[in-house]
Amino acid sequence: MSATVEETTELAPRLPADNLRRAVRIGICGLGTVGSGTVNVMARNGEEIAARCGRPVEIVQVGARRDNAACDTSKLNVTREIFDVADNPDVDILVELIGGTTVARELVLAAINNGKHIVTANKALIAEHGNELFAAAAEKGVTIAYEAAVAGGIPIIKSLREGLVGNRIQWLAGIINGTGNYILTEMRDKGRSFAEALAQAQELGYAEADPTFDVEGIDAAHKLVIMASLAFAMPLAFDKVYTEGISGVSSEDIRYADELGYRIKHLGIARRTEHGVELRVHPTLIPQRRLIANVNGVMNAVLVNGDAVGPTLYYGAGAGAEATASAVIADIVDVARTLEAKPDQRVPAAGVAEGSQAGPQVLPMDEVVTSYYLRISAHDKPGVMSQVAKICSDQGISIEALIQHEPAEGEALVPVVILTSRAKEARLREAVAQIEALDTVEGEVVRIRVETLG
Amino acid sequence: MSATVEETTELAPRLPADNLRRAVRIGICGLGTVGSGTVNVMARNGEEIAARCGRPVEIVQVGARRDNAACDTSKLNVTREIFDVADNPDVDILVELIGGTTVARELVLAAINNGKHIVTANKALIAEHGNELFAAAAEKGVTIAYEAAVAGGIPIIKSLREGLVGNRIQWLAGIINGTGNYILTEMRDKGRSFAEALAQAQELGYAEADPTFDVEGIDAAHKLVIMASLAFAMPLAFDKVYTEGISGVSSEDIRYADELGYRIKHLGIARRTEHGVELRVHPTLIPQRRLIANVNGVMNAVLVNGDAVGPTLYYGAGAGAEATASAVIADIVDVARTLEAKPDQRVPAAGVAEGSQAGPQVLPMDEVVTSYYLRISAHDKPGVMSQVAKICSDQGISIEALIQHEPAEGEALVPVVILTSRAKEARLREAVAQIEALDTVEGEVVRIRVETLG
């Protein structure tokens, strides 16, 4: 290479004309946002991708029920029968971009059965059926790559599975749903209510007409179990994630959090403990000084703490046509490079060699230990605070910070805001039930978990 | 795998007893900070690393001129002759952790010549001799891995070379020297002078007795060219990096930057332009709202902008025994996994297949276009500003923001702070020379480049 330094004048890399490796042949199923983005980026950056891959990458077939004006398919071989792609003997890698978990599962299983490698952006498919699919792929000696399933274009799967492989990962915490982060950012920056911010997100196309999947944390839970399975080398355990959405977060709580030096983010958290792995998605107060507290709008970020490396953070676009295509193409190149290699020369789909996974112990939510933000609506009478403090103390919980303002003009109720010490979830729930039962307290106590991420 | 979910009770992954792949045999040269960190992490996390790697990883020899109390070598085969490791027929991978560019180069070449793969944490070696070493390795069909050479434990090499492979990368900007970032952070947070902050860094062991390498940007330049070579698929061009240190940054400039909404960071910047690649290391004003502006202390971060993925950021510890060991081990596992694979099935050391690199065009610094922060010491007389504005205007430079305070009690000189429009470096230098020649201006004009990183 050193000999050719002065001879090359190309500004972009290019596969040499005498390259002998045959093209890797891709079949893409699905021409929605990600599918069209993938077709466009591969067309635009094709030469550079081939140079990096060491061989040409060709789209030999596209399976899609309809065309998409966002990409030009006039030069592509398009079929309306997506299962044709799984059966096409010319296809080396099937790229599953149709979404959903029923047809997608069948399609992927059919392709695996035909000896094809799989690249997918489908978080629900991997989170819910990954254990089955990985086993089927291992049996056939093919691989399943799913970088695009988590946090869009951020190479977090690769980082967890390869980049941090020397570490015992202790915990990770991620802002892994852009819609939810956009809503919380708008609520904080513009003082909007949840409903107003959601409507705004829907208008901008960031949120679906039915936003449940995003705002209630199901999408984040899918991504969290995928990351946790790699971080802790355990099977995917989607049904064991504790999930709490952001629809109950009020702009009042965001203001109080600010006052205490915190931001409220919707986090997916996975933590290794002696008794099992915590898997939880919920609104969380985090100190403003943490980098991840300053990740705003639709952007995603994942903070990973390894025993050797310490904290590392990965930030970028968590969705979007080309950001997700970036991850799909990275997977295609990984698979293409090792197409003819032996199965054990590839990075295993589950992150560890077969038969090596750790147990699936997930810590029940009652056993999780963390701190809490509590907002209590109390009558402005003497003695309320001592009652609350006594209840907490009886459960082994101490009060670390407190905000109590004067009642607003003409208001009988005052909000009392508390930050607690670390306590078991079950203890906290008991304390909250007792506080709610007090005569001097009205309605439900707002409870948001607090993580220092330090 | 799904079949064994309920049967496994291990909390950590473990290679199954019936694993048939032979151990990969490591020879480590150098037992300094990183060497001892690597030995310690491999001992502590050995079982998990083997499970992830799919085969045992054994340290079969260590070459070190002396022992290091930081790690236990009593069970290791230690030689005082490091070249023994390069000649040891039992060694598959030589891990070069001795540093420097003379003996290290000979050692690596000797090992390559003996058909061994190389893992190195040596940024100077790769930046200055990488082109030669990669060519030698390609000829022998072995690989050179160097994740630990840039930004410690952050998997930035892997992200650039594999994770973002679908992108045409447009630019990257990194805080890639922890010592310099610690000094600038101390200067801002505590109002310290450069000299005071440097002394503090030396006391804490963050800076060497001779800090030139860190504070003058040579270390950052090494890391920058390595990242640029991967981002733009071009040969390593260390001799073409423009380098400016932070010893000229004053706490006064940090305060003015704050007032304007900026932070001063020592950045390594590489940018693709139509006329060549910019390669430059210098103090830089960046908007406070950018995530990277809030990376403080000894931490590192790299912001990478790809045409498909948009901006992504990678953050973590840029140095330290175990953080760097994390990267060394990730490389070992990568190489171990593909030990028996064909050379073209591995990720190429230079990031592209041989013969595919782009030209080495580096844009001369005079041609670089950016904005500037200027601080002028002017006599408090009418007309100064119109003279300065006229000079800038004649060079096609406009003034975007200005700070001019009252002169301090008893001071004849007032500081005038200007943010300029984007301009070619050559034009700006000409303008500065003319401003310095004005009768109404005293001394040198302070000039710091400004990047929006948007």
Tab-separated table of N, CA, C and O in Angstrom, chain A residues 1 5 8-14 16 21 41 44-45 48 51-52 135 155 158 162-163 166-168 230-231 233 274 291 307-308 312-315 322-323 326 330 337 340 344-345 347 353-354 356-361, chain B residues 1 5 8-14 16 21 41 44-45 48 51-52 135 155 158 162-163 165-168 230-231 233 274 291 307-308 312-315 322-323 326 330 337 344-345 347 353-354 356-361:
chain	number	residue	atom	x	y	z
A	1	MET	N	0.805	-1.192	0.000
A	1	MET	CA	0.000	0.000	0.000
A	1	MET	C	0.852	1.261	0.000
A	1	MET	O	0.613	2.199	-0.729
A	5	VAL	N	0.869	5.015	-2.580
A	5	VAL	CA	0.336	6.257	-2.004
A	5	VAL	C	0.361	7.401	-3.003
A	5	VAL	O	-0.626	8.090	-3.198
A	8	THR	N	-2.137	7.064	-6.435
A	8	THR	CA	-3.596	7.117	-6.424
A	8	THR	C	-4.076	8.561	-6.436
A	8	THR	O	-3.573	9.385	-5.692
A	9	THR	N	-5.043	8.851	-7.272
A	9	THR	CA	-5.556	10.220	-7.267
A	9	THR	C	-7.052	10.256	-7.008
A	9	THR	O	-7.640	11.323	-6.903
A	10	GLU	N	-7.674	9.115	-6.866
A	10	GLU	CA	-9.118	9.071	-6.590
A	10	GLU	C	-9.411	9.732	-5.243
A	10	GLU	O	-8.702	9.518	-4.276
A	11	LEU	N	-10.497	10.476	-5.195
A	11	LEU	CA	-10.889	11.063	-3.914
A	11	LEU	C	-11.751	10.115	-3.094
A	11	LEU	O	-11.955	10.327	-1.913
A	12	ALA	N	-12.276	9.077	-3.732
A	12	ALA	CA	-13.080	8.095	-3.011
A	12	ALA	C	-12.487	6.715	-3.260
A	12	ALA	O	-11.876	6.477	-4.299
A	13	PRO	N	-12.668	5.801	-2.310
A	13	PRO	CA	-12.122	4.462	-2.516
A	13	PRO	C	-12.898	3.727	-3.614
A	13	PRO	O	-14.070	4.005	-3.851
A	14	ARG	N	-12.235	2.803	-4.251
A	14	ARG	CA	-12.854	2.081	-5.366
A	14	ARG	C	-12.223	0.694	-5.424
A	14	ARG	O	-11.008	0.559	-5.320
A	16	PRO	N	-10.491	-2.355	-6.872
A	16	PRO	CA	-9.642	-2.416	-8.077
A	16	PRO	C	-10.289	-3.274	-9.164
A	16	PRO	O	-11.063	-4.189	-8.859
A	21	ARG	N	-13.285	-11.390	-6.263
A	21	ARG	CA	-14.350	-11.966	-5.435
A	21	ARG	C	-15.700	-11.711	-6.081
A	21	ARG	O	-16.000	-10.612	-6.513
A	41	VAL	N	-29.336	4.449	-0.416
A	41	VAL	CA	-27.960	4.589	0.077
A	41	VAL	C	-27.038	3.617	-0.666
A	41	VAL	O	-25.914	3.969	-1.034
A	44	ARG	N	-26.334	5.191	-4.002
A	44	ARG	CA	-25.490	6.384	-3.909
A	44	ARG	C	-24.048	6.045	-3.531
A	44	ARG	O	-23.096	6.576	-4.104
A	45	ASN	N	-23.883	5.167	-2.543
A	45	ASN	CA	-22.543	4.883	-2.010
A	45	ASN	C	-22.016	3.513	-2.438
A	45	ASN	O	-21.102	2.975	-1.811
A	48	GLU	N	-18.143	2.911	-2.895
A	48	GLU	CA	-17.391	2.981	-1.639
A	48	GLU	C	-17.700	1.753	-0.772
A	48	GLU	O	-16.802	1.171	-0.159
A	51	ALA	N	-15.774	-1.185	-2.057
A	51	ALA	CA	-14.351	-1.085	-1.717
A	51	ALA	C	-14.114	-1.476	-0.262
A	51	ALA	O	-13.146	-2.152	0.078
A	52	ARG	N	-15.027	-1.058	0.604
A	52	ARG	CA	-14.878	-1.388	2.023
A	52	ARG	C	-15.164	-2.869	2.261
A	52	ARG	O	-14.556	-3.508	3.112
A	135	ALA	N	-31.562	-20.118	16.998
A	135	ALA	CA	-31.349	-21.570	17.037
A	135	ALA	C	-31.498	-22.167	15.641
A	135	ALA	O	-30.684	-22.998	15.212
A	155	PRO	N	-24.134	2.303	16.064
A	155	PRO	CA	-23.636	0.915	16.070
A	155	PRO	C	-23.553	0.329	17.480
A	155	PRO	O	-22.495	-0.082	17.935
A	158	LYS	N	-23.068	-3.740	17.598
A	158	LYS	CA	-21.665	-4.073	17.351
A	158	LYS	C	-20.794	-3.701	18.544
A	158	LYS	O	-19.875	-4.434	18.917
A	162	GLU	N	-19.061	-6.784	20.207
A	162	GLU	CA	-17.663	-6.906	19.789
A	162	GLU	C	-16.771	-5.880	20.494
A	162	GLU	O	-15.752	-6.220	21.054
A	163	GLY	N	-17.178	-4.614	20.448
A	163	GLY	CA	-16.303	-3.546	20.956
A	163	GLY	C	-16.033	-3.650	22.448
A	163	GLY	O	-14.972	-3.260	22.909
A	166	GLY	N	-14.364	-7.470	26.026
A	166	GLY	CA	-13.439	-7.747	27.132
A	166	GLY	C	-14.027	-7.457	28.499
A	166	GLY	O	-13.460	-7.825	29.516
A	167	ASN	N	-15.176	-6.791	28.510
A	167	ASN	CA	-15.776	-6.339	29.757
A	167	ASN	C	-16.809	-7.297	30.316
A	167	ASN	O	-17.516	-7.968	29.563
A	168	ARG	N	-16.932	-7.290	31.606
A	168	ARG	CA	-18.162	-7.736	32.227
A	168	ARG	C	-19.033	-6.469	32.305
A	168	ARG	O	-18.723	-5.529	33.033
A	230	LEU	N	-27.335	-9.242	24.741
A	230	LEU	CA	-25.928	-9.179	24.334
A	230	LEU	C	-25.034	-8.779	25.499
A	230	LEU	O	-23.955	-9.338	25.698
A	231	ALA	N	-25.468	-7.803	26.274
A	231	ALA	CA	-24.638	-7.311	27.379
A	231	ALA	C	-24.377	-8.407	28.404
A	231	ALA	O	-23.274	-8.515	28.934
A	233	ALA	N	-25.132	-11.735	27.857
A	233	ALA	CA	-25.023	-13.054	27.212
A	233	ALA	C	-26.116	-13.993	27.676
A	233	ALA	O	-25.871	-15.154	27.984
A	274	GLU	N	-26.486	-9.483	41.747
A	274	GLU	CA	-26.166	-10.833	42.233
A	274	GLU	C	-27.330	-11.796	42.073
A	274	GLU	O	-27.148	-13.008	41.998
A	291	LEU	N	-24.065	13.454	30.523
A	291	LEU	CA	-24.180	13.704	29.093
A	291	LEU	C	-25.537	13.225	28.565
A	291	LEU	O	-26.209	13.914	27.796
A	307	ASP	N	-16.944	-3.193	33.317
A	307	ASP	CA	-16.035	-3.205	34.478
A	307	ASP	C	-14.632	-2.742	34.111
A	307	ASP	O	-13.922	-2.185	34.950
A	308	ALA	N	-14.220	-2.931	32.863
A	308	ALA	CA	-12.887	-2.480	32.467
A	308	ALA	C	-12.931	-1.076	31.875
A	308	ALA	O	-12.137	-0.206	32.227
A	312	THR	N	-19.341	4.307	28.806
A	312	THR	CA	-19.190	4.740	27.413
A	312	THR	C	-20.581	5.111	26.921
A	312	THR	O	-21.580	4.565	27.403
A	313	LEU	N	-20.640	6.054	25.991
A	313	LEU	CA	-21.947	6.493	25.486
A	313	LEU	C	-21.932	6.509	23.967
A	313	LEU	O	-20.925	6.870	23.347
A	314	TYR	N	-23.069	6.120	23.402
A	314	TYR	CA	-23.254	6.026	21.949
A	314	TYR	C	-24.489	6.829	21.603
A	314	TYR	O	-25.572	6.552	22.144
A	315	TYR	N	-24.342	7.786	20.705
A	315	TYR	CA	-25.409	8.759	20.427
A	315	TYR	C	-25.643	8.891	18.937
A	315	TYR	O	-24.686	8.824	18.150
A	322	GLU	N	-32.570	6.760	6.185
A	322	GLU	CA	-31.153	6.529	5.883
A	322	GLU	C	-30.333	6.199	7.119
A	322	GLU	O	-29.349	5.458	7.025
A	323	ALA	N	-30.713	6.718	8.264
A	323	ALA	CA	-29.981	6.359	9.488
A	323	ALA	C	-30.133	4.862	9.740
A	323	ALA	O	-29.159	4.168	10.067
A	326	SER	N	-28.187	2.840	7.223
A	326	SER	CA	-26.759	2.792	7.572
A	326	SER	C	-26.450	1.517	8.360
A	326	SER	O	-25.452	0.822	8.093
A	330	ALA	N	-24.333	-1.860	7.164
A	330	ALA	CA	-23.201	-2.342	7.966
A	330	ALA	C	-23.330	-3.850	8.196
A	330	ALA	O	-22.350	-4.597	8.088
A	337	ARG	N	-18.678	-10.158	4.019
A	337	ARG	CA	-17.242	-10.389	4.171
A	337	ARG	C	-16.966	-11.831	4.572
A	337	ARG	O	-15.992	-12.422	4.116
A	340	GLU	N	-18.242	-16.890	2.909
A	340	GLU	CA	-17.677	-18.220	2.688
A	340	GLU	C	-16.934	-18.746	3.918
A	340	GLU	O	-16.324	-19.815	3.860
A	344	ASP	N	-18.265	-20.737	12.811
A	344	ASP	CA	-17.651	-20.272	14.063
A	344	ASP	C	-16.622	-19.163	13.830
A	344	ASP	O	-16.016	-18.669	14.772
A	345	GLN	N	-16.417	-18.788	12.576
A	345	GLN	CA	-15.539	-17.643	12.290
A	345	GLN	C	-16.331	-16.342	12.231
A	345	GLN	O	-15.771	-15.269	12.085
A	347	VAL	N	-19.181	-13.648	13.996
A	347	VAL	CA	-19.650	-13.259	15.314
A	347	VAL	C	-21.009	-13.919	15.528
A	347	VAL	O	-21.897	-13.777	14.697
A	353	ALA	N	-20.792	-17.990	21.837
A	353	ALA	CA	-20.822	-19.273	21.150
A	353	ALA	C	-22.016	-20.079	21.661
A	353	ALA	O	-22.435	-19.925	22.810
A	354	GLU	N	-22.538	-20.907	20.777
A	354	GLU	CA	-23.720	-21.676	21.141
A	354	GLU	C	-23.479	-22.511	22.390
A	354	GLU	O	-22.415	-23.061	22.592
A	356	SER	N	-23.316	-21.361	25.339
A	356	SER	CA	-22.536	-20.624	26.346
A	356	SER	C	-23.358	-19.598	27.117
A	356	SER	O	-22.830	-18.951	28.008
A	357	GLN	N	-24.619	-19.412	26.726
A	357	GLN	CA	-25.376	-18.321	27.345
A	357	GLN	C	-25.532	-18.496	28.847
A	357	GLN	O	-25.598	-19.608	29.363
A	358	ALA	N	-25.613	-17.336	29.516
A	358	ALA	CA	-25.887	-17.334	30.943
A	358	ALA	C	-27.372	-17.608	31.139
A	358	ALA	O	-28.157	-17.573	30.198
A	359	GLY	N	-27.739	-17.853	32.368
A	359	GLY	CA	-29.134	-18.146	32.677
A	359	GLY	C	-30.020	-16.942	32.449
A	359	GLY	O	-29.542	-15.820	32.352
A	360	PRO	N	-31.324	-17.177	32.361
A	360	PRO	CA	-32.229	-16.087	32.056
A	360	PRO	C	-32.794	-15.424	33.305
A	360	PRO	O	-33.869	-14.866	33.255
A	361	GLN	N	-32.091	-15.501	34.420
A	361	GLN	CA	-32.644	-14.916	35.643
A	361	GLN	C	-32.904	-13.431	35.494
A	361	GLN	O	-31.981	-12.643	35.335
B	1	MET	N	-30.994	-23.086	21.002
B	1	MET	CA	-30.814	-22.200	22.137
B	1	MET	C	-32.096	-22.062	22.945
B	1	MET	O	-32.090	-22.139	24.151
B	5	VAL	N	-33.164	-22.621	27.351
B	5	VAL	CA	-33.414	-21.435	28.171
B	5	VAL	C	-33.681	-21.788	29.625
B	5	VAL	O	-33.090	-21.211	30.530
B	8	THR	N	-30.529	-23.583	31.826
B	8	THR	CA	-29.296	-22.909	32.219
B	8	THR	C	-29.523	-22.127	33.507
B	8	THR	O	-30.502	-21.415	33.632
B	9	THR	N	-28.604	-22.238	34.438
B	9	THR	CA	-28.758	-21.458	35.658
B	9	THR	C	-27.546	-20.578	35.922
B	9	THR	O	-27.532	-19.813	36.872
B	10	GLU	N	-26.538	-20.665	35.072
B	10	GLU	CA	-25.337	-19.840	35.249
B	10	GLU	C	-25.704	-18.365	35.142
B	10	GLU	O	-26.474	-17.968	34.281
B	11	LEU	N	-25.101	-17.534	35.997
B	11	LEU	CA	-25.333	-16.101	35.891
B	11	LEU	C	-24.381	-15.450	34.894
B	11	LEU	O	-24.579	-14.326	34.479
B	12	ALA	N	-23.307	-16.147	34.535
B	12	ALA	CA	-22.360	-15.607	33.557
B	12	ALA	C	-22.198	-16.627	32.432
B	12	ALA	O	-22.353	-17.827	32.658
B	13	PRO	N	-21.877	-16.164	31.236
B	13	PRO	CA	-21.706	-17.114	30.134
B	13	PRO	C	-20.441	-17.948	30.347
B	13	PRO	O	-19.501	-17.515	31.000
B	14	ARG	N	-20.452	-19.129	29.774
B	14	ARG	CA	-19.327	-20.044	29.968
B	14	ARG	C	-19.239	-20.929	28.736
B	14	ARG	O	-20.256	-21.441	28.271
B	16	PRO	N	-19.029	-24.069	26.640
B	16	PRO	CA	-19.435	-25.423	27.033
B	16	PRO	C	-18.233	-26.365	27.089
B	16	PRO	O	-17.238	-26.176	26.388
B	21	ARG	N	-12.813	-26.062	19.740
B	21	ARG	CA	-11.848	-25.177	19.099
B	21	ARG	C	-10.623	-25.001	19.981
B	21	ARG	O	-10.736	-24.755	21.179
B	41	VAL	N	-7.373	-7.868	33.247
B	41	VAL	CA	-8.750	-8.026	32.754
B	41	VAL	C	-8.935	-9.417	32.153
B	41	VAL	O	-9.963	-10.064	32.345
B	44	ARG	N	-9.381	-11.749	35.047
B	44	ARG	CA	-10.663	-11.565	35.753
B	44	ARG	C	-11.845	-12.047	34.923
B	44	ARG	O	-12.749	-12.710	35.422
B	45	ASN	N	-11.863	-11.676	33.632
B	45	ASN	CA	-13.030	-11.960	32.785
B	45	ASN	C	-12.782	-13.088	31.784
B	45	ASN	O	-13.487	-13.194	30.787
B	48	GLU	N	-15.753	-15.397	30.584
B	48	GLU	CA	-16.747	-14.686	29.773
B	48	GLU	C	-16.162	-14.363	28.398
B	48	GLU	O	-16.837	-14.498	27.369
B	51	ALA	N	-16.205	-17.433	26.254
B	51	ALA	CA	-17.563	-17.742	25.794
B	51	ALA	C	-17.947	-16.836	24.629
B	51	ALA	O	-18.582	-17.261	23.663
B	52	ARG	N	-17.559	-15.584	24.725
B	52	ARG	CA	-17.894	-14.642	23.655
B	52	ARG	C	-17.056	-14.916	22.403
B	52	ARG	O	-17.511	-14.761	21.283
B	135	ALA	N	0.981	-2.956	4.661
B	135	ALA	CA	1.422	-3.617	3.422
B	135	ALA	C	2.157	-4.917	3.745
B	135	ALA	O	1.935	-5.947	3.108
B	155	PRO	N	-15.031	2.166	21.280
B	155	PRO	CA	-14.846	1.379	20.048
B	155	PRO	C	-15.012	2.236	18.788
B	155	PRO	O	-15.857	1.953	17.942
B	158	LYS	N	-13.674	0.474	15.331
B	158	LYS	CA	-14.680	-0.482	14.857
B	158	LYS	C	-15.896	0.246	14.291
B	158	LYS	O	-16.458	-0.151	13.270
B	162	GLU	N	-16.458	-0.442	10.481
B	162	GLU	CA	-17.503	-1.441	10.267
B	162	GLU	C	-18.895	-0.852	10.484
B	162	GLU	O	-19.767	-0.976	9.633
B	163	GLY	N	-19.093	-0.200	11.616
B	163	GLY	CA	-20.437	0.263	11.970
B	163	GLY	C	-20.996	1.303	11.014
B	163	GLY	O	-22.203	1.369	10.810
B	165	VAL	N	-19.996	1.692	7.761
B	165	VAL	CA	-19.458	1.316	6.459
B	165	VAL	C	-20.395	1.695	5.297
B	165	VAL	O	-19.946	1.847	4.152
B	166	GLY	N	-21.673	1.887	5.587
B	166	GLY	CA	-22.611	2.268	4.526
B	166	GLY	C	-22.567	3.736	4.171
B	166	GLY	O	-23.160	4.163	3.178
B	167	ASN	N	-21.872	4.509	4.981
B	167	ASN	CA	-21.861	5.960	4.818
B	167	ASN	C	-20.685	6.466	4.017
B	167	ASN	O	-19.594	5.907	4.072
B	168	ARG	N	-20.905	7.558	3.323
B	168	ARG	CA	-19.801	8.409	2.942
B	168	ARG	C	-19.628	9.350	4.137
B	168	ARG	O	-20.501	10.178	4.431
B	230	LEU	N	-9.370	5.819	8.116
B	230	LEU	CA	-10.507	4.899	8.041
B	230	LEU	C	-11.751	5.593	7.506
B	230	LEU	O	-12.472	5.060	6.668
B	231	ALA	N	-11.989	6.811	7.973
B	231	ALA	CA	-13.194	7.530	7.561
B	231	ALA	C	-13.192	7.783	6.058
B	231	ALA	O	-14.232	7.690	5.403
B	233	ALA	N	-10.942	6.330	3.866
B	233	ALA	CA	-10.307	5.222	3.141
B	233	ALA	C	-9.069	5.705	2.398
B	233	ALA	O	-8.850	5.384	1.231
B	274	GLU	N	-14.224	18.974	-1.571
B	274	GLU	CA	-14.025	18.668	-2.994
B	274	GLU	C	-12.553	18.672	-3.384
B	274	GLU	O	-12.155	18.046	-4.363
B	291	LEU	N	-23.573	18.267	22.316
B	291	LEU	CA	-23.232	17.276	23.322
B	291	LEU	C	-21.718	17.251	23.573
B	291	LEU	O	-21.252	17.199	24.711
B	307	ASP	N	-23.131	10.583	5.687
B	307	ASP	CA	-24.205	11.119	4.835
B	307	ASP	C	-25.526	10.393	5.057
B	307	ASP	O	-26.596	10.986	4.867
B	308	ALA	N	-25.487	9.148	5.469
B	308	ALA	CA	-26.736	8.427	5.716
B	308	ALA	C	-27.166	8.543	7.169
B	308	ALA	O	-28.317	8.854	7.468
B	312	THR	N	-23.218	11.092	14.747
B	312	THR	CA	-23.193	10.089	15.821
B	312	THR	C	-22.041	10.453	16.739
B	312	THR	O	-21.054	11.041	16.290
B	313	LEU	N	-22.167	10.119	18.014
B	313	LEU	CA	-21.108	10.457	18.957
B	313	LEU	C	-20.739	9.242	19.805
B	313	LEU	O	-21.602	8.459	20.179
B	314	TYR	N	-19.452	9.137	20.080
B	314	TYR	CA	-18.889	8.021	20.844
B	314	TYR	C	-18.087	8.613	21.983
B	314	TYR	O	-17.182	9.418	21.742
B	315	TYR	N	-18.405	8.214	23.209
B	315	TYR	CA	-17.854	8.856	24.399
B	315	TYR	C	-17.316	7.819	25.377
B	315	TYR	O	-17.931	6.754	25.526
B	322	GLU	N	-7.240	-0.232	32.327
B	322	GLU	CA	-8.282	-1.196	31.959
B	322	GLU	C	-9.157	-0.709	30.810
B	322	GLU	O	-9.647	-1.520	30.021
B	323	ALA	N	-9.349	0.613	30.695
B	323	ALA	CA	-10.129	1.115	29.560
B	323	ALA	C	-9.403	0.767	28.265
B	323	ALA	O	-10.014	0.327	27.282
B	326	SER	N	-9.555	-2.920	27.543
B	326	SER	CA	-10.857	-3.285	26.950
B	326	SER	C	-10.765	-3.314	25.426
B	326	SER	O	-11.255	-4.248	24.774
B	330	ALA	N	-10.822	-6.566	22.837
B	330	ALA	CA	-11.787	-6.619	21.727
B	330	ALA	C	-11.065	-6.991	20.428
B	330	ALA	O	-11.556	-7.810	19.645
B	337	ARG	N	-11.281	-14.935	16.486
B	337	ARG	CA	-12.456	-15.540	15.860
B	337	ARG	C	-12.164	-15.939	14.418
B	337	ARG	O	-12.624	-16.957	13.929
B	344	ASP	N	-9.178	-12.383	3.115
B	344	ASP	CA	-10.226	-11.464	2.658
B	344	ASP	C	-11.542	-11.653	3.410
B	344	ASP	O	-12.509	-10.956	3.154
B	345	GLN	N	-11.569	-12.590	4.341
B	345	GLN	CA	-12.751	-12.738	5.196
B	345	GLN	C	-12.618	-11.918	6.475
B	345	GLN	O	-13.553	-11.840	7.266
B	347	VAL	N	-11.796	-8.156	8.385
B	347	VAL	CA	-11.891	-6.727	8.105
B	347	VAL	C	-10.478	-6.233	7.796
B	347	VAL	O	-9.572	-6.462	8.586
B	353	ALA	N	-10.458	-2.940	1.035
B	353	ALA	CA	-9.695	-3.997	0.397
B	353	ALA	C	-8.432	-3.395	-0.216
B	353	ALA	O	-8.405	-2.224	-0.620
B	354	GLU	N	-7.399	-4.219	-0.281
B	354	GLU	CA	-6.129	-3.724	-0.798
B	354	GLU	C	-6.274	-3.166	-2.211
B	354	GLU	O	-7.014	-3.707	-3.032
B	356	SER	N	-7.680	-0.409	-2.936
B	356	SER	CA	-8.932	0.361	-3.080
B	356	SER	C	-8.858	1.747	-2.462
B	356	SER	O	-9.817	2.504	-2.541
B	357	GLN	N	-7.756	2.070	-1.804
B	357	GLN	CA	-7.734	3.334	-1.063
B	357	GLN	C	-7.896	4.540	-1.968
B	357	GLN	O	-7.483	4.533	-3.130
B	358	ALA	N	-8.501	5.581	-1.397
B	358	ALA	CA	-8.614	6.858	-2.091
B	358	ALA	C	-7.265	7.553	-2.050
B	358	ALA	O	-6.362	7.141	-1.331
B	359	GLY	N	-7.152	8.603	-2.841
B	359	GLY	CA	-5.897	9.340	-2.905
B	359	GLY	C	-5.604	10.030	-1.583
B	359	GLY	O	-6.459	10.176	-0.734
B	360	PRO	N	-4.352	10.428	-1.404
B	360	PRO	CA	-3.963	11.018	-0.132
B	360	PRO	C	-4.074	12.538	-0.128
B	360	PRO	O	-3.376	13.203	0.608
B	361	GLN	N	-4.926	13.108	-0.978
B	361	GLN	CA	-4.996	14.574	-1.040
B	361	GLN	C	-5.383	15.179	0.303
B	361	GLN	O	-6.493	14.959	0.782
